[in-house]
Each structure stands twice: as structure tokens, then as C-alpha cells.
Amino acid sequence: GLVLYNDEITMGNQLRKDNRRNVEGFYWSIFNFGSDVLSDEMAWLEVCAVRSTTRKQMSAGLSGLLAAILQSFVQKVAPT
């Protein structure tokens, strides 16, 4: 199965109240790899990175972004 992971990454001063450089990182991996492999960051592939300020401006926010990411995994590709 597919596993998704999301984390907010803070660049610069982590204690700054209005840090506008924060980024939402989305990653995916394969559940069947098992916990030993999944505990290694090399087992996670980046889906996308979006500035937190941009994500907050999106009409559906985090859930809308996650829905778009999930659609990209199940989207049919036309044969060439």
C-alpha cells in the first residue's frame, strides 16, 4: 500500500512569530517496505513542496492539496 507523510519545514529562525519561509513537504513511500526501511529518510520520495503561506490561501487548504496529491497517484495515463 501507499503511505503519505506531511511535515512543515521551518527555514531560518524557528522562534520567529511570522516566519513566512515555512514549507509544507509531502512525501510518499510503500507500506510493504516495513518499519525498518520506512524509518530511513532515503525510503521517502518527495511528492511536492508548497510554501505554507500559499497552502493557507488555497480554498480547501491542506485537505484540498492532499486530495490533488492523491488524485495524481490514481490518475489514468493515456497510452502512447
PDB file of C-alpha atoms in Angstrom:
ATOM      1  CA  GLY A   1       0.000   0.000   0.000  1.00  0.00           C
ATOM      2  CA  LEU A   2       0.839   3.641  -0.339  1.00  0.00           C
ATOM      3  CA  VAL A   3       1.923   5.751   2.644  1.00  0.00           C
ATOM      4  CA  LEU A   4       1.832   9.557   2.624  1.00  0.00           C
ATOM      5  CA  TYR A   5       3.673  11.822   5.051  1.00  0.00           C
ATOM      6  CA  ASN A   6       3.385  15.577   5.531  1.00  0.00           C
ATOM      7  CA  ASP A   7       5.606  17.867   7.550  1.00  0.00           C
ATOM      8  CA  GLU A   8       6.082  21.594   7.843  1.00  0.00           C
ATOM      9  CA  ILE A   9       9.691  22.614   7.383  1.00  0.00           C
ATOM     10  CA  THR A  10      10.885  25.805   9.070  1.00  0.00           C
ATOM     11  CA  MET A  11      13.776  27.645   7.457  1.00  0.00           C
ATOM     12  CA  GLY A  12      15.638  30.394   9.209  1.00  0.00           C
ATOM     13  CA  ASN A  13      14.713  31.410  12.752  1.00  0.00           C
ATOM     14  CA  GLN A  14      12.332  28.781  14.153  1.00  0.00           C
ATOM     15  CA  LEU A  15      11.316  31.087  17.007  1.00  0.00           C
ATOM     16  CA  ARG A  16      10.175  33.923  14.738  1.00  0.00           C
ATOM     17  CA  LYS A  17       6.448  34.514  15.162  1.00  0.00           C
ATOM     18  CA  ASP A  18       5.594  35.167  11.498  1.00  0.00           C
ATOM     19  CA  ASN A  19       8.146  33.071   9.636  1.00  0.00           C
ATOM     20  CA  ARG A  20       6.986  33.264   6.013  1.00  0.00           C
ATOM     21  CA  ARG A  21       9.618  30.847   4.782  1.00  0.00           C
ATOM     22  CA  ASN A  22       7.876  27.730   6.137  1.00  0.00           C
ATOM     23  CA  VAL A  23       7.284  24.991   3.573  1.00  0.00           C
ATOM     24  CA  GLU A  24       4.847  22.055   3.621  1.00  0.00           C
ATOM     25  CA  GLY A  25       6.639  18.943   2.397  1.00  0.00           C
ATOM     26  CA  PHE A  26       4.700  15.913   1.154  1.00  0.00           C
ATOM     27  CA  TYR A  27       6.387  12.545   0.793  1.00  0.00           C
ATOM     28  CA  TRP A  28       5.325   9.029  -0.191  1.00  0.00           C
ATOM     29  CA  SER A  29       6.610   5.506   0.259  1.00  0.00           C
ATOM     30  CA  ILE A  30       5.451   1.876   0.140  1.00  0.00           C
ATOM     31  CA  PHE A  31       3.910   0.421   3.314  1.00  0.00           C
ATOM     32  CA  ASN A  32       5.156  -3.081   2.478  1.00  0.00           C
ATOM     33  CA  PHE A  33       8.760  -1.921   2.900  1.00  0.00           C
ATOM     34  CA  GLY A  34       8.256  -2.396   6.642  1.00  0.00           C
ATOM     35  CA  SER A  35       9.188  -0.249   9.609  1.00  0.00           C
ATOM     36  CA  ASP A  36      12.957  -0.789   9.359  1.00  0.00           C
ATOM     37  CA  VAL A  37      13.100   0.623   5.836  1.00  0.00           C
ATOM     38  CA  LEU A  38      10.456   3.317   6.428  1.00  0.00           C
ATOM     39  CA  SER A  39      12.471   4.673   9.361  1.00  0.00           C
ATOM     40  CA  ASP A  40      15.185   5.670   6.870  1.00  0.00           C
ATOM     41  CA  GLU A  41      14.604   9.010   5.147  1.00  0.00           C
ATOM     42  CA  MET A  42      16.026   7.579   1.916  1.00  0.00           C
ATOM     43  CA  ALA A  43      12.888   5.415   1.595  1.00  0.00           C
ATOM     44  CA  TRP A  44      10.670   8.510   1.211  1.00  0.00           C
ATOM     45  CA  LEU A  45      10.210  10.264  -2.126  1.00  0.00           C
ATOM     46  CA  GLU A  46       9.091  13.878  -2.328  1.00  0.00           C
ATOM     47  CA  VAL A  47       5.698  14.487  -3.935  1.00  0.00           C
ATOM     48  CA  CYS A  48       5.727  18.263  -3.627  1.00  0.00           C
ATOM     49  CA  ALA A  49       6.758  21.210  -1.514  1.00  0.00           C
ATOM     50  CA  VAL A  50       4.463  24.213  -1.082  1.00  0.00           C
ATOM     51  CA  ARG A  51       5.031  27.362   0.927  1.00  0.00           C
ATOM     52  CA  SER A  52       2.802  27.319   3.987  1.00  0.00           C
ATOM     53  CA  THR A  53       1.513  30.801   3.155  1.00  0.00           C
ATOM     54  CA  THR A  54       0.382  29.544  -0.277  1.00  0.00           C
ATOM     55  CA  ARG A  55      -1.259  26.454   1.206  1.00  0.00           C
ATOM     56  CA  LYS A  56      -3.176  28.615   3.703  1.00  0.00           C
ATOM     57  CA  GLN A  57      -4.538  30.742   0.835  1.00  0.00           C
ATOM     58  CA  MET A  58      -5.886  27.707  -1.035  1.00  0.00           C
ATOM     59  CA  SER A  59      -9.676  27.451  -0.859  1.00  0.00           C
ATOM     60  CA  ALA A  60      -9.631  23.888   0.509  1.00  0.00           C
ATOM     61  CA  GLY A  61      -6.348  24.273   2.400  1.00  0.00           C
ATOM     62  CA  LEU A  62      -4.443  21.189   3.423  1.00  0.00           C
ATOM     63  CA  SER A  63      -7.280  18.788   2.602  1.00  0.00           C
ATOM     64  CA  GLY A  64      -7.604  20.170  -0.933  1.00  0.00           C
ATOM     65  CA  LEU A  65      -3.885  19.854  -1.521  1.00  0.00           C
ATOM     66  CA  LEU A  66      -3.893  16.306  -0.190  1.00  0.00           C
ATOM     67  CA  ALA A  67      -6.853  15.432  -2.469  1.00  0.00           C
ATOM     68  CA  ALA A  68      -4.906  16.700  -5.502  1.00  0.00           C
ATOM     69  CA  ILE A  69      -1.864  14.665  -4.469  1.00  0.00           C
ATOM     70  CA  LEU A  70      -3.945  11.507  -4.069  1.00  0.00           C
ATOM     71  CA  GLN A  71      -5.549  12.075  -7.479  1.00  0.00           C
ATOM     72  CA  SER A  72      -2.092  12.209  -9.048  1.00  0.00           C
ATOM     73  CA  PHE A  73      -1.449   8.661  -7.816  1.00  0.00           C
ATOM     74  CA  VAL A  74      -4.636   7.205  -9.304  1.00  0.00           C
ATOM     75  CA  GLN A  75      -4.891   9.308 -12.456  1.00  0.00           C
ATOM     76  CA  LYS A  76      -5.017   7.245 -15.634  1.00  0.00           C
ATOM     77  CA  VAL A  77      -2.336   7.962 -18.184  1.00  0.00           C
ATOM     78  CA  ALA A  78      -3.248   7.717 -21.858  1.00  0.00           C
ATOM     79  CA  PRO A  79      -1.255   5.070 -23.756  1.00  0.00           C
ATOM     80  CA  THR A  80       1.336   6.416 -26.187  1.00  0.00           C
TER      81      THR A  80
END
